[in-house]
mmCIF file of C-alpha atoms in Angstrom:
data_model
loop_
_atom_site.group_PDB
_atom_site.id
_atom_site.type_symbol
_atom_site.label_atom_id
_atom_site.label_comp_id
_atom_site.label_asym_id
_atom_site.label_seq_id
_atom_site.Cartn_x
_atom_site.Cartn_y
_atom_site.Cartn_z
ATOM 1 C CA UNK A 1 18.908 69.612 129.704
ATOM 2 C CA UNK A 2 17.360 70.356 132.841
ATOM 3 C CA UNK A 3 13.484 69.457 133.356
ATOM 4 C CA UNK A 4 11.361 70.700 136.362
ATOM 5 C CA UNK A 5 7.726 70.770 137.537
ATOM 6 C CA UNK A 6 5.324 72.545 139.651
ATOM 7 C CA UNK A 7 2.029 71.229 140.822
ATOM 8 C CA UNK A 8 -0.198 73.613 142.343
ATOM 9 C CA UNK A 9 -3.105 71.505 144.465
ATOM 10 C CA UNK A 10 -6.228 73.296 144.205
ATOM 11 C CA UNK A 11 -8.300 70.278 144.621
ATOM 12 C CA UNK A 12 -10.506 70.107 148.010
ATOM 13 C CA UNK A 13 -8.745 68.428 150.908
ATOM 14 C CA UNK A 14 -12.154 66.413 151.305
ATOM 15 C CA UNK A 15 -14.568 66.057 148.090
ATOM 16 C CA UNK A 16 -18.204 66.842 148.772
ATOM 17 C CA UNK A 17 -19.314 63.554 145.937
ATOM 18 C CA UNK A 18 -18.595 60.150 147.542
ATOM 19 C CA UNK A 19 -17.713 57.638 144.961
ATOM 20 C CA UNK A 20 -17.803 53.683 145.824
ATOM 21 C CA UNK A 21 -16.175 51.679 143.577
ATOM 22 C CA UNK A 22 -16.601 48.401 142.254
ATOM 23 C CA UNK A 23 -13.437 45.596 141.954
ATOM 24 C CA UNK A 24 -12.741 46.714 138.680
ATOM 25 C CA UNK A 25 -12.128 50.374 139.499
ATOM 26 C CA UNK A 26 -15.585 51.305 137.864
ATOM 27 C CA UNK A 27 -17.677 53.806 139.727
ATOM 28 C CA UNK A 28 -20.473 51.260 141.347
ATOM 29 C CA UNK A 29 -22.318 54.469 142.676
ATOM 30 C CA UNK A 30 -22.134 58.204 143.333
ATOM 31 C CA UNK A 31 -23.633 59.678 146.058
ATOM 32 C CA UNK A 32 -23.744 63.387 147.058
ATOM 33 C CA UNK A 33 -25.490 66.965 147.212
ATOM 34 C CA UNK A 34 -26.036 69.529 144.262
ATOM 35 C CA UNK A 35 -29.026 70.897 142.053
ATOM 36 C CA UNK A 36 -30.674 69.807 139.126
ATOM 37 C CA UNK A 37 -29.744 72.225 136.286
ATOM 38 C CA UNK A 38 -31.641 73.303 132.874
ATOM 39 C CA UNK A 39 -29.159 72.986 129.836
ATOM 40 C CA UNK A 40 -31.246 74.970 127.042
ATOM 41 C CA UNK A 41 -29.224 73.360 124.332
ATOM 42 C CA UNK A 42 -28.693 70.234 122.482
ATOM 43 C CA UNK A 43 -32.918 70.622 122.660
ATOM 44 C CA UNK A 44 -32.930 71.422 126.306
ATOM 45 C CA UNK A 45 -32.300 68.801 129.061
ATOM 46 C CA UNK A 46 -32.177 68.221 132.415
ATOM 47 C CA UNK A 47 -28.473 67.173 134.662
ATOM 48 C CA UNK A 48 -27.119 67.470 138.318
ATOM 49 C CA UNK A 49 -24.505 69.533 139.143
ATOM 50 C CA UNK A 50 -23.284 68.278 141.941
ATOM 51 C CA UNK A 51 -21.742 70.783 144.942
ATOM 52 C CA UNK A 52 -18.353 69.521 144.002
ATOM 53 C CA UNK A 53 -18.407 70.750 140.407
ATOM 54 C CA UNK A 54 -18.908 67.511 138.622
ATOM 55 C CA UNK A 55 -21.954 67.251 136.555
ATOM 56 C CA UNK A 56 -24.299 64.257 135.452
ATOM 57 C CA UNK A 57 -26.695 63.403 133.118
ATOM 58 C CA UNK A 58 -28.927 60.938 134.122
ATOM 59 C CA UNK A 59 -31.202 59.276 131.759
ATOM 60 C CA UNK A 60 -33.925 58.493 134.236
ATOM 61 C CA UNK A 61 -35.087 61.512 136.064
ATOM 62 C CA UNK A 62 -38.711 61.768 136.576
ATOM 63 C CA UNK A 63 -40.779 64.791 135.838
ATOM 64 C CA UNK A 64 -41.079 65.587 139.524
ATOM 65 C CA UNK A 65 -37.304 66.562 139.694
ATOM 66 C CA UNK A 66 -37.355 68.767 136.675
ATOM 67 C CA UNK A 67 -37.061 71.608 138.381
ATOM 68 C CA UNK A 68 -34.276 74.176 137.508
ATOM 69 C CA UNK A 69 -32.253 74.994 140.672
ATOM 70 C CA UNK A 70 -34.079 72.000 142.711
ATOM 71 C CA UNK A 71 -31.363 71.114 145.356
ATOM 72 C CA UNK A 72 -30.718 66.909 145.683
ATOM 73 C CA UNK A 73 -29.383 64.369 147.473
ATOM 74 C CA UNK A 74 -28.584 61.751 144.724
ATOM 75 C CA UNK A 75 -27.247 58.423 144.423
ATOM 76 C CA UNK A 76 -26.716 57.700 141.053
ATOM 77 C CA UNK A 77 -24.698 54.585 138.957
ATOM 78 C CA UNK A 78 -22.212 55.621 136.073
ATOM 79 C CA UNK A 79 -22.943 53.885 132.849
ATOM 80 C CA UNK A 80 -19.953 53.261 131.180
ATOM 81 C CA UNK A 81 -20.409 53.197 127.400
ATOM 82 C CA UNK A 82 -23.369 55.133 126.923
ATOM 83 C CA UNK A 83 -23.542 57.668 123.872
ATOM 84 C CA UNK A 84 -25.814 60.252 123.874
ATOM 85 C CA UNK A 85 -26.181 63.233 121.241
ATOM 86 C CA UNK A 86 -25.837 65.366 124.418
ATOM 87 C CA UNK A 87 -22.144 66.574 125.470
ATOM 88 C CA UNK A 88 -22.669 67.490 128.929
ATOM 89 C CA UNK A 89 -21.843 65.334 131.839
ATOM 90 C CA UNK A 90 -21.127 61.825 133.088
ATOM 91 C CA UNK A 91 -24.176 59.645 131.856
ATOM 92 C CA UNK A 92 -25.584 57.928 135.141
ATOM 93 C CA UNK A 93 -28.917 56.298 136.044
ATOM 94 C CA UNK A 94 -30.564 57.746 138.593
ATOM 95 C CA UNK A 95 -30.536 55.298 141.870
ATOM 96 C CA UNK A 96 -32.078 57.499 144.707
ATOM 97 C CA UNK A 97 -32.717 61.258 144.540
ATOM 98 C CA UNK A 98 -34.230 62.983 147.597
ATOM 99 C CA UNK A 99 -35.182 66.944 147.536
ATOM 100 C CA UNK A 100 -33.820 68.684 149.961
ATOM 101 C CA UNK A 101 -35.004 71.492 152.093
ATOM 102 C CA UNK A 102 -33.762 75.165 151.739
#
């Protein structure tokens, strides 16, 4: 029996999300560019879609950023073992977000 395998790399040679890590290998913070995004299901909700694909939802975003389309700078701080009805995203807290210009 003869086994073989092909990997393909389509992953970026340099990710546009910056991830610092804590000693545990747990995400400590996020950082990086993308939009906040309308989800009109599950009730309707807010995330951030980062640049890089990856998408958040952060229980803490203030009225101000709810703003379909709204590019960001974020920082934001996985929270490991939170359940929320909504199936969309990483759930983070929101640790900086800054608007940024078109």
């Amino acid at each position: 029996m003869s086994l073989t395998a092909c990997r393909t790399n389509n992953a970026p040679e340099q990710s546009i999300t910056d991830i610092a890590m804590r000693g545990d290998d747990q995400p400590a913070t996020v950082r990086g560019t993308g939009k906040i995004v309308y989800n009109d299901f599950e009730g309707g909700f807010y995330g951030i879609e980062a640049d890089d694909g990856r998408k958040y939802f952060p229980a803490n975003l203030s009225d101000e950023f709810k703003e379909d389309g709204l590019r960001v700078h974020f920082e934001l701080q996985p929270q490991a073992g939170v359940m929320s009805i909504v199936m969309w995203g990483t759930p983070v807290s929101i640790v900086s977000l800054t608007r940024l210009k078109e």
